[in-house]
Short mmCIF file of C-alpha atoms in Angstrom, two decimals:
data_model
loop_
_atom_site.label_atom_id
_atom_site.label_comp_id
_atom_site.label_asym_id
_atom_site.label_seq_id
_atom_site.Cartn_x
_atom_site.Cartn_y
_atom_site.Cartn_z
CA UNK V 311 130.01 69.80 142.34
CA UNK V 312 128.69 70.07 138.80
CA UNK V 313 129.34 67.37 136.25
CA UNK V 314 129.59 67.69 132.52
CA UNK V 315 126.99 65.81 130.55
CA UNK V 316 128.41 62.92 128.59
CA UNK V 317 127.34 63.17 124.96
CA UNK V 318 128.53 59.93 123.47
CA UNK V 319 128.13 57.88 120.33
CA UNK V 320 128.39 54.17 120.99
CA UNK V 321 127.97 53.01 117.36
CA UNK V 322 127.63 49.38 118.40
CA UNK V 323 130.44 49.57 120.96
CA UNK V 324 129.87 49.08 124.67
CA UNK V 325 128.50 52.32 126.12
CA UNK V 326 131.26 52.31 128.77
CA UNK V 327 133.90 52.76 126.09
CA UNK V 328 132.25 55.90 124.72
CA UNK V 329 131.77 57.41 128.17
CA UNK V 330 135.38 56.77 129.18
CA UNK V 331 136.62 58.28 125.92
CA UNK V 332 134.47 61.35 126.68
CA UNK V 333 135.89 61.68 130.21
CA UNK V 334 139.57 61.60 129.28
CA UNK V 335 141.36 64.72 128.08
CA UNK V 336 143.38 64.74 124.88
CA UNK V 337 147.02 63.66 125.05
CA UNK V 338 146.63 62.16 128.53
CA UNK V 339 148.94 59.44 129.79
CA UNK V 340 146.86 56.28 130.25
CA UNK V 341 147.40 52.93 131.95
CA UNK V 342 144.62 50.45 131.08
CA UNK V 343 144.45 47.49 133.48
CA UNK V 344 142.92 44.29 132.15
CA UNK V 345 142.84 45.88 128.71
CA UNK V 346 141.58 42.75 126.92
CA UNK V 347 142.00 42.95 123.15
CA UNK V 348 142.82 46.67 123.32
CA UNK V 349 139.54 48.04 121.94
CA UNK V 350 139.29 50.85 124.51
CA UNK V 351 142.97 51.73 124.34
CA UNK V 352 142.81 51.91 120.54
CA UNK V 353 139.74 54.19 120.72
CA UNK V 354 141.54 56.51 123.12
CA UNK V 355 144.61 56.55 120.92
CA UNK V 356 142.58 57.35 117.78
CA UNK V 357 140.14 59.85 119.29
CA UNK V 358 142.14 61.51 122.07
CA UNK V 359 145.77 60.99 120.92
CA UNK V 360 146.65 59.55 124.31
CA UNK V 361 149.94 57.92 125.21
CA UNK V 362 148.88 54.60 126.64
CA UNK V 363 150.00 51.24 127.96
CA UNK V 364 147.82 48.22 128.63
CA UNK V 365 148.25 45.33 131.05
CA UNK V 366 146.60 42.01 130.19
CA UNK V 367 147.09 38.51 131.60
CA UNK V 368 145.71 36.47 128.67
CA UNK V 369 148.32 35.85 125.99
CA UNK V 370 145.87 35.71 123.06
CA UNK V 371 144.51 39.12 124.04
CA UNK V 372 148.03 40.52 124.32
CA UNK V 373 148.71 39.36 120.75
CA UNK V 374 145.52 41.13 119.57
CA UNK V 375 146.70 44.34 121.24
CA UNK V 376 150.09 44.12 119.57
CA UNK V 377 148.43 43.56 116.18
CA UNK V 378 146.67 46.92 116.70
CA UNK V 379 149.97 48.66 117.30
CA UNK V 380 149.37 49.10 121.02
CA UNK V 381 151.91 49.03 123.85
CA UNK V 382 150.95 46.19 126.16
CA UNK V 383 152.53 44.25 129.02
CA UNK V 384 151.49 40.71 129.87
CA UNK V 385 150.99 40.64 133.61
CA UNK V 386 148.70 40.02 136.56
CA UNK V 387 147.34 43.22 138.13
CA UNK V 388 146.69 41.35 141.39
CA UNK V 389 150.46 41.29 141.83
CA UNK V 390 150.62 45.08 141.84
CA UNK V 391 152.07 47.83 139.68
CA UNK V 392 155.56 48.07 141.20
CA UNK V 393 157.13 48.70 137.79
CA UNK V 394 155.27 52.04 137.59
CA UNK V 395 156.24 55.18 139.50
CA UNK V 396 153.85 57.13 141.73
CA UNK V 397 151.67 59.61 139.78
CA UNK V 398 153.23 58.51 136.50
CA UNK V 399 149.87 58.46 134.65
CA UNK V 400 147.07 60.97 134.29
CA UNK V 401 144.48 58.16 134.38
CA UNK V 402 144.55 54.52 135.36
CA UNK V 403 141.55 52.62 133.99
CA UNK V 404 139.95 49.47 135.41
CA UNK V 405 136.99 48.86 133.10
CA UNK V 406 134.66 45.96 133.99
CA UNK V 407 137.53 44.18 135.77
CA UNK V 408 137.32 45.08 139.48
CA UNK V 409 134.92 42.23 140.24
CA UNK V 410 137.31 39.69 138.68
CA UNK V 411 140.36 40.60 140.78
CA UNK V 412 141.58 38.46 143.66
CA UNK V 413 142.36 41.44 145.89
CA UNK V 414 140.29 44.52 144.94
CA UNK V 415 141.64 46.57 147.88
CA UNK V 416 145.25 46.17 146.77
CA UNK V 417 144.42 46.81 143.11
CA UNK V 418 142.59 50.07 143.93
CA UNK V 419 145.43 51.18 146.25
CA UNK V 420 147.97 50.61 143.49
CA UNK V 421 145.81 52.44 140.94
CA UNK V 422 145.52 55.46 143.21
CA UNK V 423 149.29 55.45 143.76
CA UNK V 424 150.17 55.31 140.06
CA UNK V 425 147.38 57.48 138.63
CA UNK V 426 146.45 61.09 139.35
CA UNK V 427 142.89 60.01 138.64
CA UNK V 428 141.40 56.55 138.21
CA UNK V 429 138.37 55.29 136.33
CA UNK V 430 136.64 52.20 137.72
CA UNK V 431 133.57 50.55 136.21
CA UNK V 432 131.64 47.43 137.18
CA UNK V 433 128.22 45.77 136.79
CA UNK V 434 125.82 46.76 139.57
CA UNK V 435 124.65 43.60 141.32
CA UNK V 436 121.80 45.55 142.99
CA UNK V 437 120.04 46.27 139.67
CA UNK V 438 116.34 45.62 140.13
CA UNK V 439 116.08 42.88 137.50
CA UNK V 440 118.96 41.02 139.13
CA UNK V 441 117.23 41.28 142.53
CA UNK V 442 113.94 40.12 141.08
CA UNK V 443 115.53 37.22 139.25
CA UNK V 444 117.23 35.99 142.41
CA UNK V 445 114.07 36.44 144.47
CA UNK V 446 111.77 34.46 142.17
CA UNK V 447 114.10 31.81 140.73
CA UNK V 448 116.28 31.17 143.76
CA UNK V 449 119.29 30.87 141.44
CA UNK V 450 122.32 33.06 140.86
CA UNK V 451 121.12 35.84 138.55
CA UNK V 452 122.08 36.18 134.90
CA UNK V 453 121.69 39.29 132.76
CA UNK V 454 123.24 41.12 129.81
CA UNK V 455 126.07 42.36 132.00
CA UNK V 456 126.22 39.18 134.14
CA UNK V 457 125.82 36.45 131.52
CA UNK V 458 127.76 33.64 133.22
CA UNK V 459 126.75 30.56 135.15
CA UNK V 460 127.84 30.34 138.79
CA UNK V 461 130.44 27.70 137.95
CA UNK V 462 132.22 29.49 135.10
CA UNK V 463 131.92 33.15 136.04
CA UNK V 464 135.11 35.24 136.22
CA UNK V 465 133.28 37.53 138.67
CA UNK V 466 134.44 36.60 142.15
CA UNK V 467 133.79 39.88 144.02
CA UNK V 468 130.35 41.07 142.97
CA UNK V 469 129.42 44.49 144.32
CA UNK V 470 126.84 47.25 144.17
CA UNK V 471 126.97 51.02 143.80
CA UNK V 472 126.22 51.37 147.52
CA UNK V 473 129.08 48.98 148.31
CA UNK V 474 131.49 51.16 146.34
CA UNK V 475 130.52 54.33 148.23
CA UNK V 476 131.07 52.53 151.53
CA UNK V 477 134.39 51.17 150.22
CA UNK V 478 135.52 54.69 149.23
CA UNK V 479 134.61 56.04 152.68
CA UNK V 480 136.38 53.22 154.52
CA UNK V 481 139.53 53.52 152.38
CA UNK V 482 139.70 57.32 152.38
CA UNK V 483 139.62 58.07 148.67
CA UNK V 484 137.45 60.60 146.86
CA UNK V 485 134.75 59.96 144.29
CA UNK V 486 134.92 62.83 141.81
CA UNK V 487 132.17 61.61 139.53
CA UNK V 488 129.65 58.80 139.27
CA UNK V 489 128.01 57.80 136.00
CA UNK V 490 125.21 55.26 136.05
CA UNK V 491 124.07 53.54 132.87
CA UNK V 492 121.19 51.40 131.73
CA UNK V 493 121.50 50.51 128.05
CA UNK V 494 121.46 53.92 126.31
CA UNK V 495 120.55 55.95 129.42
CA UNK V 496 123.21 57.88 131.32
CA UNK V 497 122.81 59.53 134.72
CA UNK V 498 125.45 61.67 136.42
CA UNK V 499 125.83 62.17 140.15
CA UNK V 500 128.14 61.98 143.13
CA UNK V 501 125.88 61.12 146.06
CA UNK V 502 124.66 57.59 146.60
CA UNK V 503 120.90 57.20 146.38
CA UNK V 504 118.57 54.23 146.33
CA UNK V 505 117.41 54.96 142.79
CA UNK V 506 120.86 54.79 141.20
CA UNK V 507 121.56 51.57 143.09
CA UNK V 508 118.22 50.11 142.04
CA UNK V 509 117.99 51.17 138.40
CA UNK V 510 121.58 51.28 137.10
CA UNK V 511 122.94 48.19 135.36
CA UNK V 512 126.50 49.47 135.42
CA UNK V 513 128.48 52.20 137.14
CA UNK V 514 131.55 54.22 136.19
CA UNK V 515 133.42 56.16 138.87
CA UNK V 516 136.22 58.72 138.60
CA UNK V 517 138.25 58.58 141.81
CA UNK V 518 141.36 60.12 143.33
CA UNK V 519 143.26 60.13 146.63
#
């Protein structure tokens, strides 16, 4: 399978935002889980004219979304998406949130039920600097994408790129595209290999049933 190259302009925004905007077709129906202050949803609305809804648990973030004119629901994605019909969205997005969920299996299952395609991104805990830091300091690693202390981190299910491929195989869903990023560098691929798992700080996957 051939992948399109992602030509993106981050302009100070997180690189993930620009890549996700590049992936999504114009006028798509979008459900953004854990949408935060609505930055990504607003970008998609402005650049791709999408019809989108966000779900966010933190009330202050919900208020920020509403101030941007976004449709948002305050809710906990760990409780499921029962208010949404099967295949009711072109894309369901879970950006930098998978590792913070209580039940990742259930969240992914619900995403795949509601969305025709899903976009999942997360920090890669197998990145070589993280491995090296743990090896030499003997402490839980910290980095640009994992900046928290062990006692205040929201990340409760840390995973690697290899873990996600195994997870996809065990749960019978398809990976349509894998995008691996390190700062301004972007690599595209579908097969797992040791180099992507070793050198990518973050991963973005497009998945489907």
